[in-house]
PDB file of C-alpha atoms in Angstrom:
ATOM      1  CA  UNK A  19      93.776  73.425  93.166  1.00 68.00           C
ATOM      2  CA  UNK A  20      97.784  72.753  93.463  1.00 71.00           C
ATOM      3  CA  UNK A  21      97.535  72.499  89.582  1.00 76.00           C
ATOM      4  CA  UNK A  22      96.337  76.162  89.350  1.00 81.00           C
ATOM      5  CA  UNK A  23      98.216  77.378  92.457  1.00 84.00           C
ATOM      6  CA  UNK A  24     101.668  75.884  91.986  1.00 86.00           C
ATOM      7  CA  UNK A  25     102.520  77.814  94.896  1.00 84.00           C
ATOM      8  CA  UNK A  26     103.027  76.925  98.756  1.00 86.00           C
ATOM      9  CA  UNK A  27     103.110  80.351 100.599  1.00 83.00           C
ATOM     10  CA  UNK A  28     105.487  80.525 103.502  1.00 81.00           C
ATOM     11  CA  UNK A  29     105.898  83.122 106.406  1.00 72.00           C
ATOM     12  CA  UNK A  30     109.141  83.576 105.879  1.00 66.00           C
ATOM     13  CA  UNK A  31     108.871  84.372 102.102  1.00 58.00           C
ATOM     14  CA  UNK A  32     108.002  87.480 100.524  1.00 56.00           C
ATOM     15  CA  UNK A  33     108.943  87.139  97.387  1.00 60.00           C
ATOM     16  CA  UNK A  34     106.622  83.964  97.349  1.00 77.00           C
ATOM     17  CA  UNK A  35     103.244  85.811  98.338  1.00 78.00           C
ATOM     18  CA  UNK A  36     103.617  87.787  95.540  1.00 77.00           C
ATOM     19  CA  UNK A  37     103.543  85.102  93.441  1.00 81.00           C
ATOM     20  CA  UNK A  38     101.098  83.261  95.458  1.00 84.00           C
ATOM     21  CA  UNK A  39      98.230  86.336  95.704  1.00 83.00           C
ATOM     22  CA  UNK A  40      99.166  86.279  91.864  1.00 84.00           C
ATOM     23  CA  UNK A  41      97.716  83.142  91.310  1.00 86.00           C
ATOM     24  CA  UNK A  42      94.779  83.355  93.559  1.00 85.00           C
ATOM     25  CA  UNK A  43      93.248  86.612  92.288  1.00 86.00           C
ATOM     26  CA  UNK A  44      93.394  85.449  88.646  1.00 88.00           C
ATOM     27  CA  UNK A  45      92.104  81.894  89.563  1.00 84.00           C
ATOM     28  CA  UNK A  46      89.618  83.947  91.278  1.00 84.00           C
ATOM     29  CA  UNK A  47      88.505  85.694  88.331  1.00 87.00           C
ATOM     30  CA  UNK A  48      88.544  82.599  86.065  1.00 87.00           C
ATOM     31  CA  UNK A  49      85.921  80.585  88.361  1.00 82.00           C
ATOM     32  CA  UNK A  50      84.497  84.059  89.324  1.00 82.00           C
ATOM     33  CA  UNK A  51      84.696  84.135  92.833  1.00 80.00           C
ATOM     34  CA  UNK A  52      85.996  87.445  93.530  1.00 83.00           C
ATOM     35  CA  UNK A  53      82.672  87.933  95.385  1.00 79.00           C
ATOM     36  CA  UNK A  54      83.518  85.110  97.686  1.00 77.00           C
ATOM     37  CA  UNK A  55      86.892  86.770  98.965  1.00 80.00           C
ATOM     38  CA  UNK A  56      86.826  90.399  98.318  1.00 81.00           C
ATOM     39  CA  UNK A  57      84.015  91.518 100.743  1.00 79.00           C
ATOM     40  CA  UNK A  58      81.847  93.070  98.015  1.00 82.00           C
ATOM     41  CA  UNK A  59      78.941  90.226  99.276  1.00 78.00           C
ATOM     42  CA  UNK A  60      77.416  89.797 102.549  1.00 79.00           C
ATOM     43  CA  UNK A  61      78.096  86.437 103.000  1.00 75.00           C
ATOM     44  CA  UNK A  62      74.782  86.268 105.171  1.00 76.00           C
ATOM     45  CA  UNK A  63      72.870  86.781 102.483  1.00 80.00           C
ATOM     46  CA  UNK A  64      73.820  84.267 100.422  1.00 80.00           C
ATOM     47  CA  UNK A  65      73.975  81.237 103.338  1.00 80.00           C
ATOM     48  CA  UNK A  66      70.252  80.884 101.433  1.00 85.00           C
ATOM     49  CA  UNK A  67      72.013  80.568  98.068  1.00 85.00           C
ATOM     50  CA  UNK A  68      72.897  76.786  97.201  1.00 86.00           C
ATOM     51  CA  UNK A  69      74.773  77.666  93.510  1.00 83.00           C
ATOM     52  CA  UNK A  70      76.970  80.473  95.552  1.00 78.00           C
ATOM     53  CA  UNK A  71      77.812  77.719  98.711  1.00 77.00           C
ATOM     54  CA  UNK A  72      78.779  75.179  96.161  1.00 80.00           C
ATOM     55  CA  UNK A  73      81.517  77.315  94.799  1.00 76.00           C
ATOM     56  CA  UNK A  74      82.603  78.579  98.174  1.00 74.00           C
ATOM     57  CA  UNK A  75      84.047  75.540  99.233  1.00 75.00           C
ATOM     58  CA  UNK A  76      87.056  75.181  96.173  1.00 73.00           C
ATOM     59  CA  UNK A  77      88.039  78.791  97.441  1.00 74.00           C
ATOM     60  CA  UNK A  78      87.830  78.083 100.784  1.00 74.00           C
ATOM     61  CA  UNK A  79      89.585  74.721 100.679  1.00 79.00           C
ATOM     62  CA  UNK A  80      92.073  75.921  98.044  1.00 79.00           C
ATOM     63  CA  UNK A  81      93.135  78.748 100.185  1.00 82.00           C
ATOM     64  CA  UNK A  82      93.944  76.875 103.019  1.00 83.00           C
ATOM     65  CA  UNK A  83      95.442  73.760 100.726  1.00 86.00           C
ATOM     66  CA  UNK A  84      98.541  76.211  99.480  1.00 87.00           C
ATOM     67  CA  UNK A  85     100.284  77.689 102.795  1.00 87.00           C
ATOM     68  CA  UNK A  86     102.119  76.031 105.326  1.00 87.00           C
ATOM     69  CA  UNK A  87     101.677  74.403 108.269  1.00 89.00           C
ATOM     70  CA  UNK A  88     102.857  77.760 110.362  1.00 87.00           C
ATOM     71  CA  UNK A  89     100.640  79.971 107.981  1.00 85.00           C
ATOM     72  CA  UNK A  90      97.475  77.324 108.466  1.00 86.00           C
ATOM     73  CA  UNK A  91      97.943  77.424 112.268  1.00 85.00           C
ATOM     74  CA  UNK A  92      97.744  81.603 112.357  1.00 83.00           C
ATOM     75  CA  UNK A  93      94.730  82.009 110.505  1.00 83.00           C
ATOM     76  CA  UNK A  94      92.448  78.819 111.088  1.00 84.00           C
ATOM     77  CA  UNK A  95      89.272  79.358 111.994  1.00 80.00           C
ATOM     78  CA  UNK A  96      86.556  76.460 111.666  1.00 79.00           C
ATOM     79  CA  UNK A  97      83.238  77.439 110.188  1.00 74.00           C
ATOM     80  CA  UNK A  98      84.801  80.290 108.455  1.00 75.00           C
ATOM     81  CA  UNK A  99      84.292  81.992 104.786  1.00 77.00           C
ATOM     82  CA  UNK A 100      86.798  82.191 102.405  1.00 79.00           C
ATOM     83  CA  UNK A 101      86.576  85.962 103.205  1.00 81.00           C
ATOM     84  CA  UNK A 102      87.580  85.307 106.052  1.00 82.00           C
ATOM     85  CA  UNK A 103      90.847  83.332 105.518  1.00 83.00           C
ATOM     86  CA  UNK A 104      91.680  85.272 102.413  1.00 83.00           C
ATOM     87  CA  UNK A 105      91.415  88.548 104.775  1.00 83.00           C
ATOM     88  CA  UNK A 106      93.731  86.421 107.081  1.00 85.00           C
ATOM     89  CA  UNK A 107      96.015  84.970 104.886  1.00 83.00           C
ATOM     90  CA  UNK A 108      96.683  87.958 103.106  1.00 80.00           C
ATOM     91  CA  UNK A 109      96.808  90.191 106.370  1.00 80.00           C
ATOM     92  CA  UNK A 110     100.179  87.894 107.523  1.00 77.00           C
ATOM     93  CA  UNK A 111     101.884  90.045 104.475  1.00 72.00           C
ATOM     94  CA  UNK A 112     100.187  93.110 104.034  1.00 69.00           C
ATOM     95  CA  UNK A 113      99.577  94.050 107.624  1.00 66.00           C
ATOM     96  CA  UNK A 114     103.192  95.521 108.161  1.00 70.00           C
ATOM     97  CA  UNK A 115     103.087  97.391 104.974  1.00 71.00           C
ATOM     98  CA  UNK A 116     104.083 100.705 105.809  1.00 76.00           C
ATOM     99  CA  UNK A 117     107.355  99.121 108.272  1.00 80.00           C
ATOM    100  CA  UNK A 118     107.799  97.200 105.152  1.00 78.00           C
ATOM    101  CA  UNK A 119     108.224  99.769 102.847  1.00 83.00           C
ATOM    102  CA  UNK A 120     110.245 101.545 104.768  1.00 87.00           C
ATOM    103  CA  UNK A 121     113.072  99.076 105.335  1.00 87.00           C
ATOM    104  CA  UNK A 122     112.464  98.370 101.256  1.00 87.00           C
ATOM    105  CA  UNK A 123     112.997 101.693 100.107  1.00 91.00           C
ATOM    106  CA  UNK A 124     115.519 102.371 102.194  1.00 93.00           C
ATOM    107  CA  UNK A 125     117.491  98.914 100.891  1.00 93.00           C
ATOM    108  CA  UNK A 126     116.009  99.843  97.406  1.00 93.00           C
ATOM    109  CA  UNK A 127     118.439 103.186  97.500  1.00 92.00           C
ATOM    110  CA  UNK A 128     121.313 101.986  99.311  1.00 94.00           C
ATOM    111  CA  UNK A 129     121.725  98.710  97.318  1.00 94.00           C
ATOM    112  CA  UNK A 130     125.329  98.569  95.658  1.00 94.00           C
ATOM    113  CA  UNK A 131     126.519  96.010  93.518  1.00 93.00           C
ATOM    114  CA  UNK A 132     129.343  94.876  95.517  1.00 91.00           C
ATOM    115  CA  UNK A 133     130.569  91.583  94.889  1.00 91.00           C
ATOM    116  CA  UNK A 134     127.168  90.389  93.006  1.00 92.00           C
ATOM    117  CA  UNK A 135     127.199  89.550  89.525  1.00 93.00           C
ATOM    118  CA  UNK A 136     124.975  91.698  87.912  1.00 92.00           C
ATOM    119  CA  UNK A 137     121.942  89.184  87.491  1.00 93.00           C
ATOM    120  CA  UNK A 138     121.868  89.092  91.098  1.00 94.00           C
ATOM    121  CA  UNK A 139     122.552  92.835  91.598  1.00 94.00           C
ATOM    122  CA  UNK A 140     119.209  93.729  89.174  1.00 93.00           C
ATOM    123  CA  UNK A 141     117.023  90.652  90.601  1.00 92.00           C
ATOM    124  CA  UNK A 142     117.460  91.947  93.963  1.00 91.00           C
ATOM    125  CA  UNK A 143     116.430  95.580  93.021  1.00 94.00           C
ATOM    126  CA  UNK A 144     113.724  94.272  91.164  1.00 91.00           C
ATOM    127  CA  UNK A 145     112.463  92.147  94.189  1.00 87.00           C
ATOM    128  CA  UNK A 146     112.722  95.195  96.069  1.00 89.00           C
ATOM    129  CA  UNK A 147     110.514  97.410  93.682  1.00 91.00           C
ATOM    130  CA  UNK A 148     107.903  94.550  93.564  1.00 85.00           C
ATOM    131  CA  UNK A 149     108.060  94.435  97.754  1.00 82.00           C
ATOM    132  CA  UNK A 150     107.485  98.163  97.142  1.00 85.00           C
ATOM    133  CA  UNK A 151     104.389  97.929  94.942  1.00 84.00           C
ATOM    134  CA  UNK A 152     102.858  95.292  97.209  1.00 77.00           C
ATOM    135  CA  UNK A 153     103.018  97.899 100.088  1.00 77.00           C
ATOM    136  CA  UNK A 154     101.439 100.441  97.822  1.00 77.00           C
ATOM    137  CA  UNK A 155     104.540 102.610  96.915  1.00 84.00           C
ATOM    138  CA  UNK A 156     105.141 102.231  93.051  1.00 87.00           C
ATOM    139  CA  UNK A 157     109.040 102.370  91.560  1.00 91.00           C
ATOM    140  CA  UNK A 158     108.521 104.236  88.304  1.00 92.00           C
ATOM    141  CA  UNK A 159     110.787 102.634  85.353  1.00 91.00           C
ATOM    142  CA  UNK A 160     113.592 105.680  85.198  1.00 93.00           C
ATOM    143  CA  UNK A 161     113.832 105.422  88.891  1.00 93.00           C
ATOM    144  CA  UNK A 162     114.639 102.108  88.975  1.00 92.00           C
ATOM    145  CA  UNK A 163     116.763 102.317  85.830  1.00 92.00           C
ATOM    146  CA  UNK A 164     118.930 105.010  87.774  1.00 93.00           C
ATOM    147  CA  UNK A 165     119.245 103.441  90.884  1.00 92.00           C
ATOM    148  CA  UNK A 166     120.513 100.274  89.163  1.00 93.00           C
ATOM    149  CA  UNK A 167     123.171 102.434  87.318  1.00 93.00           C
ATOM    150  CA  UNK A 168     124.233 104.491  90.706  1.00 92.00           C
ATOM    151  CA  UNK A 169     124.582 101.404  92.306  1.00 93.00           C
ATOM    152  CA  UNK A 170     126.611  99.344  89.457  1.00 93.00           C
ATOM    153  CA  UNK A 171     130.264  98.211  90.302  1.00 87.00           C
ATOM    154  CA  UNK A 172     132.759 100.715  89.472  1.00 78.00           C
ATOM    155  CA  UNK A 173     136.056 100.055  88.125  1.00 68.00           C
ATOM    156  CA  UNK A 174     138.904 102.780  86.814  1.00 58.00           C
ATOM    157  CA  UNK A 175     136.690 105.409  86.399  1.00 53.00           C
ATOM    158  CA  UNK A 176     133.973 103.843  84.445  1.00 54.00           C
ATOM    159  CA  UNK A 177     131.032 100.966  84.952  1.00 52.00           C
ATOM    160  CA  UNK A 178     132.346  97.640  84.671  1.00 51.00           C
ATOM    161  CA  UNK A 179     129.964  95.313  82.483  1.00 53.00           C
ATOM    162  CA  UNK A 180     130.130  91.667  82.522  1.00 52.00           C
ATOM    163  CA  UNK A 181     130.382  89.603  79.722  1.00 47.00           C
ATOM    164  CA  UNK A 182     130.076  86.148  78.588  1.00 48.00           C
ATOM    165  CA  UNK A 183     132.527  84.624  76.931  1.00 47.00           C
ATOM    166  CA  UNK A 184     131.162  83.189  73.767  1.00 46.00           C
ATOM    167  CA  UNK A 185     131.705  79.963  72.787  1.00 45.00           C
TER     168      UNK A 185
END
């Protein structure tokens, strides 16, 4: 499973369960287990199901097998589903969305360059924007292409662009 999630998802990482839930729903879809997460199936009515069990245990295992110790500890519970720990998991991250966005959009719009070179200065606002898609509030393209240029460093009047020198 660590080959297909390269990812270790940590409590005190946003950025990383983006990347992690990345990874999970489209390893989900290429084993097709969606059903064993997602809810869509009473899982029930498929304890009777030996094909459906078999394939619950590599989402189940692999789910716990890629967060840390901290995350593990929170959402443990023996004899559960992967439902269950997905709903868990995911619910350390997404429970807090609106307070989330919030504090995001509000960084999102006050962000200035400062004293960050301008790699920094975009990743950041781009960071933000993805926090603010997780929590369900989408940064169109022009918005976020006009907030970058309000907040870019200003020097004598004009927008000062950094350059490489070439070699």
């Amino acid at each position: 499973m660590k080959t297909l999630i390269p990812v270790t998802l940590a409590a005190t990482d946003d950025d990383n369960s983006r990347q992690w839930r990345s990874f999970f729903d489209l390893t989900f879809k290429k084993f097709n287990l969606v059903s064993h997460v997602d809810g869509s199936v009473a899982v029930a009515a498929m304890l009777n199901d030996p094909e459906w069990l078999h394939r619950l245990t590599p989402a189940y295992s692999g789910l716990y097998s890629t967060v840390s110790k901290e995350i593990w500890s929170d959402v443990y519970k023996p004899n559960a589903f992967a439902y269950a720990a997905w709903m868990a998991i995911t619910g350390q991250f997404l429970d807090n969305s609106l307070q989330r966005a919030i504090y995001a959009q509000q960084e999102f719009h006050n962000l200035f360059q400062g004293d960050m070179v301008i790699g920094e200065y975009c990743g950041r606002l781009k960071r933000l924007a993805n926090t603010l898609y997780d929590c369900g509030t989408v940064v169109s393209d022009p918005t976020l292409i006009i907030n970058t240029l309000r907040g870019l460093r200003k020097v004598g009047g004009g927008v000062m662009v950094e350059s490489t020198p070439m070699a």
